[in-house]
PDB file of C-alpha atoms and ligand atoms in Angstrom:
ATOM      1  CA  UNK A 270       0.000   0.000   0.000  1.00  0.00           C
ATOM      2  CA  UNK A 271       1.427   3.368  -1.045  1.00  0.00           C
ATOM      3  CA  UNK A 272      -0.081   6.392   0.687  1.00  0.00           C
ATOM      4  CA  UNK A 273       0.455  10.166   0.615  1.00  0.00           C
ATOM      5  CA  UNK A 274      -0.127  12.247   3.763  1.00  0.00           C
ATOM      6  CA  UNK A 275      -0.805  15.763   2.564  1.00  0.00           C
ATOM      7  CA  UNK A 276      -1.271  18.728   4.860  1.00  0.00           C
ATOM      8  CA  UNK A 277       0.204  22.018   6.045  1.00  0.00           C
ATOM      9  CA  UNK A 278       3.271  22.272   8.308  1.00  0.00           C
ATOM     10  CA  UNK A 279       2.360  20.912  11.755  1.00  0.00           C
ATOM     11  CA  UNK A 280      -0.734  19.071  10.488  1.00  0.00           C
ATOM     12  CA  UNK A 281       0.569  15.844  12.055  1.00  0.00           C
ATOM     13  CA  UNK A 282       1.980  14.119   8.951  1.00  0.00           C
ATOM     14  CA  UNK A 283       5.088  12.866  10.740  1.00  0.00           C
ATOM     15  CA  UNK A 284       3.161  11.822  13.866  1.00  0.00           C
ATOM     16  CA  UNK A 285       0.656   9.787  11.867  1.00  0.00           C
ATOM     17  CA  UNK A 286       3.230   8.405   9.401  1.00  0.00           C
ATOM     18  CA  UNK A 287       5.111   6.811  12.316  1.00  0.00           C
ATOM     19  CA  UNK A 288       1.899   5.093  13.453  1.00  0.00           C
ATOM     20  CA  UNK A 289       1.055   3.842   9.940  1.00  0.00           C
ATOM     21  CA  UNK A 290       4.603   2.630   9.546  1.00  0.00           C
ATOM     22  CA  UNK A 291       4.286   0.411  12.616  1.00  0.00           C
ATOM     23  CA  UNK A 292       0.741  -0.804  12.081  1.00  0.00           C
ATOM     24  CA  UNK A 293       0.951  -1.576   8.344  1.00  0.00           C
ATOM     25  CA  UNK A 294       4.692  -2.320   8.081  1.00  0.00           C
ATOM     26  CA  UNK A 295       5.199   0.509   5.637  1.00  0.00           C
ATOM     27  CA  UNK A 296       8.188   2.821   5.270  1.00  0.00           C
ATOM     28  CA  UNK A 297       7.846   6.521   6.077  1.00  0.00           C
ATOM     29  CA  UNK A 298       9.448   8.626   3.363  1.00  0.00           C
ATOM     30  CA  UNK A 299       9.711  12.119   4.843  1.00  0.00           C
ATOM     31  CA  UNK A 300      11.447  14.472   2.420  1.00  0.00           C
ATOM     32  CA  UNK A 301      11.878  16.960   5.291  1.00  0.00           C
ATOM     33  CA  UNK A 302      13.737  14.323   7.361  1.00  0.00           C
ATOM     34  CA  UNK A 303      15.863  13.379   4.334  1.00  0.00           C
ATOM     35  CA  UNK A 304      16.787  17.016   3.778  1.00  0.00           C
ATOM     36  CA  UNK A 305      17.621  17.532   7.461  1.00  0.00           C
ATOM     37  CA  UNK A 306      19.874  14.454   7.310  1.00  0.00           C
ATOM     38  CA  UNK A 307      21.550  15.947   4.219  1.00  0.00           C
ATOM     39  CA  UNK A 308      22.067  19.270   6.029  1.00  0.00           C
ATOM     40  CA  UNK A 309      23.532  17.454   9.060  1.00  0.00           C
ATOM     41  CA  UNK A 310      25.919  15.480   6.842  1.00  0.00           C
ATOM     42  CA  UNK A 311      27.023  18.635   5.009  1.00  0.00           C
ATOM     43  CA  UNK A 312      26.650  17.036   1.551  1.00  0.00           C
ATOM     44  CA  UNK A 313      25.858  19.000  -1.647  1.00  0.00           C
ATOM     45  CA  UNK A 314      22.097  18.630  -1.274  1.00  0.00           C
ATOM     46  CA  UNK A 315      22.298  19.769   2.364  1.00  0.00           C
ATOM     47  CA  UNK A 316      24.337  22.831   1.398  1.00  0.00           C
ATOM     48  CA  UNK A 317      21.738  23.793  -1.223  1.00  0.00           C
ATOM     49  CA  UNK A 318      18.758  23.100   1.058  1.00  0.00           C
ATOM     50  CA  UNK A 319      19.761  24.664   4.398  1.00  0.00           C
ATOM     51  CA  UNK A 320      19.064  28.341   3.635  1.00  0.00           C
ATOM     52  CA  UNK A 321      15.910  27.566   1.664  1.00  0.00           C
ATOM     53  CA  UNK A 322      14.478  25.511   4.540  1.00  0.00           C
ATOM     54  CA  UNK A 323      15.345  28.108   7.170  1.00  0.00           C
ATOM     55  CA  UNK A 324      13.535  30.707   5.034  1.00  0.00           C
ATOM     56  CA  UNK A 325      10.446  28.458   4.947  1.00  0.00           C
ATOM     57  CA  UNK A 326      10.589  28.081   1.166  1.00  0.00           C
ATOM     58  CA  UNK A 327      10.543  24.997  -1.032  1.00  0.00           C
ATOM     59  CA  UNK A 328      13.659  23.219  -2.276  1.00  0.00           C
ATOM     60  CA  UNK A 329      13.745  23.015  -6.145  1.00  0.00           C
ATOM     61  CA  UNK A 330      11.523  20.318  -7.676  1.00  0.00           C
ATOM     62  CA  UNK A 331      14.284  18.542  -9.629  1.00  0.00           C
ATOM     63  CA  UNK A 332      16.283  17.878  -6.451  1.00  0.00           C
ATOM     64  CA  UNK A 333      13.224  16.539  -4.609  1.00  0.00           C
ATOM     65  CA  UNK A 334      12.047  14.349  -7.482  1.00  0.00           C
ATOM     66  CA  UNK A 335      15.463  12.668  -7.842  1.00  0.00           C
ATOM     67  CA  UNK A 336      15.679  12.191  -4.078  1.00  0.00           C
ATOM     68  CA  UNK A 337      12.319  10.442  -3.782  1.00  0.00           C
ATOM     69  CA  UNK A 338      12.710   8.377  -6.970  1.00  0.00           C
ATOM     70  CA  UNK A 339      16.007   6.927  -5.698  1.00  0.00           C
ATOM     71  CA  UNK A 340      14.506   6.267  -2.268  1.00  0.00           C
ATOM     72  CA  UNK A 341      11.467   4.389  -3.632  1.00  0.00           C
ATOM     73  CA  UNK A 342      13.872   2.048  -5.438  1.00  0.00           C
ATOM     74  CA  UNK A 343      15.392   0.849  -2.156  1.00  0.00           C
ATOM     75  CA  UNK A 344      14.429  -2.722  -1.209  1.00  0.00           C
ATOM     76  CA  UNK A 345      12.793  -1.708   2.109  1.00  0.00           C
ATOM     77  CA  UNK A 346       9.989   0.033   0.137  1.00  0.00           C
ATOM     78  CA  UNK A 347       8.673  -3.116  -1.524  1.00  0.00           C
ATOM     79  CA  UNK A 348       5.872  -3.586   1.039  1.00  0.00           C
ATOM     80  CA  UNK A 349       4.726  -0.007   0.506  1.00  0.00           C
ATOM     81  CA  UNK A 350       5.477   3.515   1.724  1.00  0.00           C
ATOM     82  CA  UNK A 351       3.963   6.622   3.219  1.00  0.00           C
ATOM     83  CA  UNK A 352       4.986   9.841   1.502  1.00  0.00           C
ATOM     84  CA  UNK A 353       5.233  12.584   4.141  1.00  0.00           C
ATOM     85  CA  UNK A 354       6.008  15.987   2.654  1.00  0.00           C
ATOM     86  CA  UNK A 355       6.072  14.911  -0.996  1.00  0.00           C
ATOM     87  CA  UNK A 356       4.640  15.877  -3.446  1.00  0.00           C
ATOM     88  CA  UNK A 357       4.441  19.564  -2.606  1.00  0.00           C
ATOM     89  CA  UNK A 358       3.996  21.158  -6.042  1.00  0.00           C
ATOM     90  CA  UNK A 359       2.184  20.289  -9.278  1.00  0.00           C
ATOM     91  CA  UNK A 360       5.431  19.302 -11.065  1.00  0.00           C
ATOM     92  CA  UNK A 361       6.254  16.975  -8.121  1.00  0.00           C
ATOM     93  CA  UNK A 362       2.771  15.380  -8.267  1.00  0.00           C
ATOM     94  CA  UNK A 363       3.094  14.831 -12.032  1.00  0.00           C
ATOM     95  CA  UNK A 364       6.618  13.430 -11.680  1.00  0.00           C
ATOM     96  CA  UNK A 365       5.396  11.073  -8.948  1.00  0.00           C
ATOM     97  CA  UNK A 366       2.701   9.742 -11.259  1.00  0.00           C
ATOM     98  CA  UNK A 367       5.242   9.057 -14.001  1.00  0.00           C
ATOM     99  CA  UNK A 368       7.727   7.410 -11.645  1.00  0.00           C
ATOM    100  CA  UNK A 369       5.044   5.174 -10.093  1.00  0.00           C
ATOM    101  CA  UNK A 370       3.883   4.121 -13.567  1.00  0.00           C
ATOM    102  CA  UNK A 371       7.485   3.408 -14.638  1.00  0.00           C
ATOM    103  CA  UNK A 372       8.128   1.354 -11.517  1.00  0.00           C
ATOM    104  CA  UNK A 373       4.793  -0.501 -11.858  1.00  0.00           C
ATOM    105  CA  UNK A 374       3.466   0.898  -8.540  1.00  0.00           C
ATOM    106  CA  UNK A 375       0.008   2.194  -7.589  1.00  0.00           C
ATOM    107  CA  UNK A 376      -1.149   4.949  -5.275  1.00  0.00           C
ATOM    108  CA  UNK A 377      -3.677   3.641  -2.744  1.00  0.00           C
ATOM    109  CA  UNK A 378      -4.808   6.917  -1.134  1.00  0.00           C
ATOM    110  CA  UNK A 379      -3.990  10.560  -0.593  1.00  0.00           C
ATOM    111  CA  UNK A 380      -4.995  11.598   2.920  1.00  0.00           C
ATOM    112  CA  UNK A 381      -5.554  15.326   3.327  1.00  0.00           C
ATOM    113  CA  UNK A 382      -5.046  16.411   6.937  1.00  0.00           C
ATOM    114  CA  UNK A 383      -7.124  19.543   7.453  1.00  0.00           C
ATOM    115  CA  UNK A 384      -6.023  21.944  10.217  1.00  0.00           C
ATOM    116  CA  UNK A 385      -6.627  25.686  10.570  1.00  0.00           C
ATOM    117  CA  UNK A 386      -3.563  27.930  10.330  1.00  0.00           C
ATOM    118  CA  UNK A 387      -3.925  29.489  13.817  1.00  0.00           C
ATOM    119  CA  UNK A 388      -3.535  26.087  15.480  1.00  0.00           C
ATOM    120  CA  UNK A 389      -0.463  25.187  13.439  1.00  0.00           C
ATOM    121  CA  UNK A 390       1.761  27.928  14.819  1.00  0.00           C
ATOM    122  CA  UNK A 391       1.272  26.588  18.397  1.00  0.00           C
ATOM    123  CA  UNK A 392       1.852  23.022  17.277  1.00  0.00           C
ATOM    124  CA  UNK A 393       5.093  23.820  15.518  1.00  0.00           C
ATOM    125  CA  UNK A 394       6.640  26.189  18.021  1.00  0.00           C
ATOM    126  CA  UNK A 395       5.957  23.649  20.825  1.00  0.00           C
ATOM    127  CA  UNK A 396       7.407  20.662  18.977  1.00  0.00           C
ATOM    128  CA  UNK A 397      10.627  18.854  19.930  1.00  0.00           C
ATOM    129  CA  UNK A 398      12.148  15.453  19.212  1.00  0.00           C
ATOM    130  CA  UNK A 399      14.388  12.940  20.933  1.00  0.00           C
ATOM    131  CA  UNK A 400      17.967  13.570  19.771  1.00  0.00           C
ATOM    132  CA  UNK A 401      18.693   9.844  19.956  1.00  0.00           C
ATOM    133  CA  UNK A 402      15.735   8.138  18.218  1.00  0.00           C
ATOM    134  CA  UNK A 403      13.741  11.004  16.678  1.00  0.00           C
ATOM    135  CA  UNK A 404      10.490  10.313  18.585  1.00  0.00           C
ATOM    136  CA  UNK A 405       8.283  13.427  18.416  1.00  0.00           C
ATOM    137  CA  UNK A 406       6.862  15.367  21.377  1.00  0.00           C
ATOM    138  CA  UNK A 407       5.095  18.625  22.110  1.00  0.00           C
ATOM    139  CA  UNK A 408       5.384  21.002  25.099  1.00  0.00           C
ATOM    140  CA  UNK A 409       1.614  20.790  25.710  1.00  0.00           C
ATOM    141  CA  UNK A 410      -0.001  18.177  23.447  1.00  0.00           C
ATOM    142  CA  UNK A 411       2.345  15.183  23.613  1.00  0.00           C
ATOM    143  CA  UNK A 412       4.668  15.083  26.607  1.00  0.00           C
ATOM    144  CA  UNK A 413       6.839  12.086  27.504  1.00  0.00           C
ATOM    145  CA  UNK A 414       5.416   9.913  30.315  1.00  0.00           C
ATOM    146  CA  UNK A 415       8.400  10.847  32.519  1.00  0.00           C
ATOM    147  CA  UNK A 416       9.439  14.484  32.082  1.00  0.00           C
ATOM    148  CA  UNK A 417      12.747  14.779  30.236  1.00  0.00           C
ATOM    149  CA  UNK A 418      12.957  11.067  29.315  1.00  0.00           C
ATOM    150  CA  UNK A 419      12.040   9.717  25.858  1.00  0.00           C
ATOM    151  CA  UNK A 420       9.233   7.101  26.027  1.00  0.00           C
ATOM    152  CA  UNK A 421      10.680   5.191  23.093  1.00  0.00           C
ATOM    153  CA  UNK A 422      14.399   4.892  23.927  1.00  0.00           C
ATOM    154  CA  UNK A 423      14.990   6.426  27.377  1.00  0.00           C
ATOM    155  CA  UNK A 424      17.119   9.218  25.828  1.00  0.00           C
ATOM    156  CA  UNK A 425      17.389  12.483  27.760  1.00  0.00           C
ATOM    157  CA  UNK A 426      18.602  14.834  24.996  1.00  0.00           C
ATOM    158  CA  UNK A 427      16.026  16.624  22.854  1.00  0.00           C
ATOM    159  CA  UNK A 428      16.275  18.940  19.845  1.00  0.00           C
ATOM    160  CA  UNK A 429      14.144  21.575  18.112  1.00  0.00           C
ATOM    161  CA  UNK A 430      14.180  22.256  14.356  1.00  0.00           C
ATOM    162  CA  UNK A 431      15.845  25.482  13.189  1.00  0.00           C
ATOM    163  CA  UNK A 432      12.804  26.220  10.964  1.00  0.00           C
ATOM    164  CA  UNK A 433      10.322  25.911  13.842  1.00  0.00           C
ATOM    165  CA  UNK A 434      10.198  29.629  14.681  1.00  0.00           C
ATOM    166  CA  UNK A 435       6.923  31.582  14.577  1.00  0.00           C
ATOM    167  CA  UNK A 436       8.288  33.714  11.705  1.00  0.00           C
ATOM    168  CA  UNK A 437       9.409  30.788   9.519  1.00  0.00           C
ATOM    169  CA  UNK A 438       6.135  28.965  10.164  1.00  0.00           C
ATOM    170  CA  UNK A 439       4.292  31.868   8.497  1.00  0.00           C
ATOM    171  CA  UNK A 440       6.442  31.498   5.341  1.00  0.00           C
ATOM    172  CA  UNK A 441       5.953  27.714   5.385  1.00  0.00           C
ATOM    173  CA  UNK A 442       2.190  28.171   5.640  1.00  0.00           C
ATOM    174  CA  UNK A 443       2.249  30.682   2.773  1.00  0.00           C
ATOM    175  CA  UNK A 444       4.223  28.182   0.648  1.00  0.00           C
ATOM    176  CA  UNK A 445       1.686  25.470   1.510  1.00  0.00           C
ATOM    177  CA  UNK A 446      -1.304  27.565   0.447  1.00  0.00           C
ATOM    178  CA  UNK A 447       0.362  28.899  -2.721  1.00  0.00           C
ATOM    179  CA  UNK A 448       2.167  25.800  -3.990  1.00  0.00           C
ATOM    180  CA  UNK A 449       0.912  22.641  -2.257  1.00  0.00           C
ATOM    181  CA  UNK A 450      -2.836  23.059  -1.628  1.00  0.00           C
ATOM    182  CA  UNK A 451      -3.415  23.521  -5.401  1.00  0.00           C
ATOM    183  CA  UNK A 452      -2.491  19.834  -5.962  1.00  0.00           C
ATOM    184  CA  UNK A 453      -5.477  18.629  -3.898  1.00  0.00           C
ATOM    185  CA  UNK A 454      -7.947  18.868  -6.824  1.00  0.00           C
ATOM    186  CA  UNK A 455      -5.481  16.885  -8.962  1.00  0.00           C
ATOM    187  CA  UNK A 456      -5.900  13.931  -6.600  1.00  0.00           C
ATOM    188  CA  UNK A 457      -9.624  14.627  -6.158  1.00  0.00           C
ATOM    189  CA  UNK A 458     -10.109  14.083  -9.890  1.00  0.00           C
ATOM    190  CA  UNK A 459      -8.259  10.779  -9.683  1.00  0.00           C
ATOM    191  CA  UNK A 460     -10.683   9.598  -6.962  1.00  0.00           C
ATOM    192  CA  UNK A 461      -7.949   8.807  -4.393  1.00  0.00           C
ATOM    193  CA  UNK A 462      -8.354  11.848  -2.110  1.00  0.00           C
ATOM    194  CA  UNK A 463      -9.747  11.367   1.440  1.00  0.00           C
ATOM    195  CA  UNK A 464      -9.921  14.237   3.953  1.00  0.00           C
ATOM    196  CA  UNK A 465      -9.557  13.844   7.730  1.00  0.00           C
ATOM    197  CA  UNK A 466     -10.119  16.395  10.479  1.00  0.00           C
ATOM    198  CA  UNK A 467      -6.576  16.974  11.760  1.00  0.00           C
ATOM    199  CA  UNK A 468      -7.791  19.196  14.594  1.00  0.00           C
ATOM    200  CA  UNK A 469      -9.019  16.301  16.716  1.00  0.00           C
ATOM    201  CA  UNK A 470      -6.705  14.470  19.146  1.00  0.00           C
ATOM    202  CA  UNK A 471      -3.816  12.371  17.837  1.00  0.00           C
ATOM    203  CA  UNK A 472      -5.587   9.018  18.454  1.00  0.00           C
ATOM    204  CA  UNK A 473      -8.784  10.275  16.820  1.00  0.00           C
ATOM    205  CA  UNK A 474      -6.845  11.369  13.724  1.00  0.00           C
ATOM    206  CA  UNK A 475      -5.265   7.901  13.548  1.00  0.00           C
ATOM    207  CA  UNK A 476      -8.737   6.320  13.675  1.00  0.00           C
ATOM    208  CA  UNK A 477      -9.986   8.579  10.880  1.00  0.00           C
ATOM    209  CA  UNK A 478      -6.990   7.671   8.712  1.00  0.00           C
ATOM    210  CA  UNK A 479      -7.554   3.952   9.299  1.00  0.00           C
ATOM    211  CA  UNK A 480     -11.201   4.402   8.247  1.00  0.00           C
ATOM    212  CA  UNK A 481     -10.158   6.323   5.159  1.00  0.00           C
ATOM    213  CA  UNK A 482      -7.620   3.657   4.162  1.00  0.00           C
ATOM    214  CA  UNK A 483     -10.128   0.884   4.741  1.00  0.00           C
ATOM    215  CA  UNK A 484     -12.680   2.653   2.623  1.00  0.00           C
ATOM    216  CA  UNK A 485     -10.237   3.377  -0.190  1.00  0.00           C
TER     217      UNK A 485
HETATM  218  P1  AP5 B  46       8.851  19.041   6.441  1.00  0.00           P
HETATM  219  O1  AP5 B  46       9.813  18.419   7.354  1.00  0.00           O
HETATM  220  O2  AP5 B  46       8.028  18.183   5.556  1.00  0.00           O
HETATM  221  O3  AP5 B  46       7.939  20.005   7.286  1.00  0.00           O
HETATM  222  P2  AP5 B  46       6.394  20.476   7.154  1.00  0.00           P
HETATM  223  O4  AP5 B  46       5.628  20.064   5.988  1.00  0.00           O
HETATM  224  O5  AP5 B  46       6.497  21.927   7.395  1.00  0.00           O
HETATM  225  O6  AP5 B  46       5.699  19.659   8.223  1.00  0.00           O
HETATM  226  P3  AP5 B  46       6.135  19.429   9.699  1.00  0.00           P
HETATM  227  O7  AP5 B  46       7.159  18.342   9.752  1.00  0.00           O
HETATM  228  O8  AP5 B  46       6.494  20.736  10.325  1.00  0.00           O
HETATM  229  O9  AP5 B  46       4.760  18.976  10.339  1.00  0.00           O
HETATM  230  P4  AP5 B  46       4.050  17.585  10.409  1.00  0.00           P
HETATM  231  O10 AP5 B  46       2.827  17.653   9.568  1.00  0.00           O
HETATM  232  O11 AP5 B  46       4.998  16.454  10.177  1.00  0.00           O
HETATM  233  O12 AP5 B  46       3.579  17.609  11.919  1.00  0.00           O
HETATM  234  P5  AP5 B  46       4.058  16.746  13.197  1.00  0.00           P
HETATM  235  O13 AP5 B  46       3.539  15.366  13.103  1.00  0.00           O
HETATM  236  O14 AP5 B  46       5.504  16.934  13.461  1.00  0.00           O
HETATM  237  O15 AP5 B  46       9.612  20.069   5.488  1.00  0.00           O
HETATM  238  C1  AP5 B  46      10.534  21.002   6.019  1.00  0.00           C
HETATM  239  C2  AP5 B  46      11.111  21.835   4.883  1.00  0.00           C
HETATM  240  O16 AP5 B  46      11.826  20.988   3.980  1.00  0.00           O
HETATM  241  C3  AP5 B  46      10.101  22.572   3.990  1.00  0.00           C
HETATM  242  O17 AP5 B  46       9.722  23.807   4.554  1.00  0.00           O
HETATM  243  C4  AP5 B  46      10.896  22.721   2.695  1.00  0.00           C
HETATM  244  O18 AP5 B  46      11.836  23.755   2.785  1.00  0.00           O
HETATM  245  C5  AP5 B  46      11.658  21.415   2.622  1.00  0.00           C
HETATM  246  N1  AP5 B  46      10.934  20.349   1.884  1.00  0.00           N
HETATM  247  C6  AP5 B  46      10.492  19.166   2.402  1.00  0.00           C
HETATM  248  N2  AP5 B  46       9.877  18.440   1.462  1.00  0.00           N
HETATM  249  C7  AP5 B  46       9.926  19.171   0.326  1.00  0.00           C
HETATM  250  C8  AP5 B  46       9.434  18.968  -0.994  1.00  0.00           C
HETATM  251  N3  AP5 B  46       8.763  17.849  -1.337  1.00  0.00           N
HETATM  252  N4  AP5 B  46       9.634  19.964  -1.909  1.00  0.00           N
HETATM  253  C9  AP5 B  46      10.312  21.069  -1.589  1.00  0.00           C
HETATM  254  N5  AP5 B  46      10.797  21.336  -0.369  1.00  0.00           N
HETATM  255  C10 AP5 B  46      10.602  20.394   0.588  1.00  0.00           C
HETATM  256  O19 AP5 B  46       3.208  17.500  14.333  1.00  0.00           O
HETATM  257  C11 AP5 B  46       3.540  18.819  14.753  1.00  0.00           C
HETATM  258  C12 AP5 B  46       3.416  18.931  16.296  1.00  0.00           C
HETATM  259  O20 AP5 B  46       2.045  18.847  16.645  1.00  0.00           O
HETATM  260  C13 AP5 B  46       4.122  17.811  17.050  1.00  0.00           C
HETATM  261  O21 AP5 B  46       4.716  18.366  18.201  1.00  0.00           O
HETATM  262  C14 AP5 B  46       3.006  16.833  17.423  1.00  0.00           C
HETATM  263  O22 AP5 B  46       3.289  16.202  18.658  1.00  0.00           O
HETATM  264  C15 AP5 B  46       1.785  17.733  17.520  1.00  0.00           C
HETATM  265  N6  AP5 B  46       0.561  17.081  17.004  1.00  0.00           N
HETATM  266  C16 AP5 B  46       0.449  16.265  15.920  1.00  0.00           C
HETATM  267  N7  AP5 B  46      -0.848  15.891  15.735  1.00  0.00           N
HETATM  268  C17 AP5 B  46      -1.562  16.526  16.711  1.00  0.00           C
HETATM  269  C18 AP5 B  46      -2.957  16.534  17.060  1.00  0.00           C
HETATM  270  N8  AP5 B  46      -3.883  15.844  16.349  1.00  0.00           N
HETATM  271  N9  AP5 B  46      -3.327  17.283  18.136  1.00  0.00           N
HETATM  272  C19 AP5 B  46      -2.414  17.983  18.852  1.00  0.00           C
HETATM  273  N10 AP5 B  46      -1.073  17.989  18.589  1.00  0.00           N
HETATM  274  C20 AP5 B  46      -0.652  17.281  17.521  1.00  0.00           C
HETATM  275 MG1   MG B  47       7.033  16.312   9.665  1.00  0.00          MG
END
């Protein structure tokens, strides 16, 4: 099963992708995580992407399309994948269609996670992750069971993303509305688009996604 999670910054794509990954034995393909890994490693892609990401803008389509096409070819994707953060523009959506057709793969569903902009700023500025295993938390909405200790690995170091400032979030939201939201009708016409209310609690969103996938 190959699924796209589509929604604005902070909609919960990463949170829900991790759950789908575990439950359905799929692989989460987060282009944001791949770019952050590239920035951390200091490779060519990372050097090109760093400033663009910190400005809340989109990395050029050709770089993203090559990145995801190579990743889908890896053997761990054969059982299916969850695209988190890709496609984000019409050229990316069209390129994804061509690459899936070439590779003989099908798209099961595109899940649109609907959340109002005002809520997203709080979600993003309160977010942090375990520096050891990457598990995601939030200052108010998703705290570890024991304060300061990661539920998943027991790690005690946490990090915040450099693009998670209130100012950058506004640019990221603007990019979403201008460049990414316009691809929703493209998937609507193909009959694969399912919307969920991303403003409910995390477990409730998971339940809605499971329903949507079952009904697809
Ligand atoms: P990316 O990493 O994809 O960031 P994003 O789309 O801005 O999305 P986020 O990761 O911020 O949010 P999320 O939806 O994953 O939410 P999360 O689950 O963490 O991209 C970063 C940058 O990389 C882009 O700006 C761009 O520059 C570049 N890039 C990436 N892909 C690209 C592409 N294809 N083309 C071009 N450029 C690209 O949740 C957020 C917080 O809310 C968490 O703390 C969580 O605990 C909490 N939360 C989640 N769900 C709920 C809920 N239901 N209720 C309450 N709290 C919740
Ligand atoms: Mg994410």
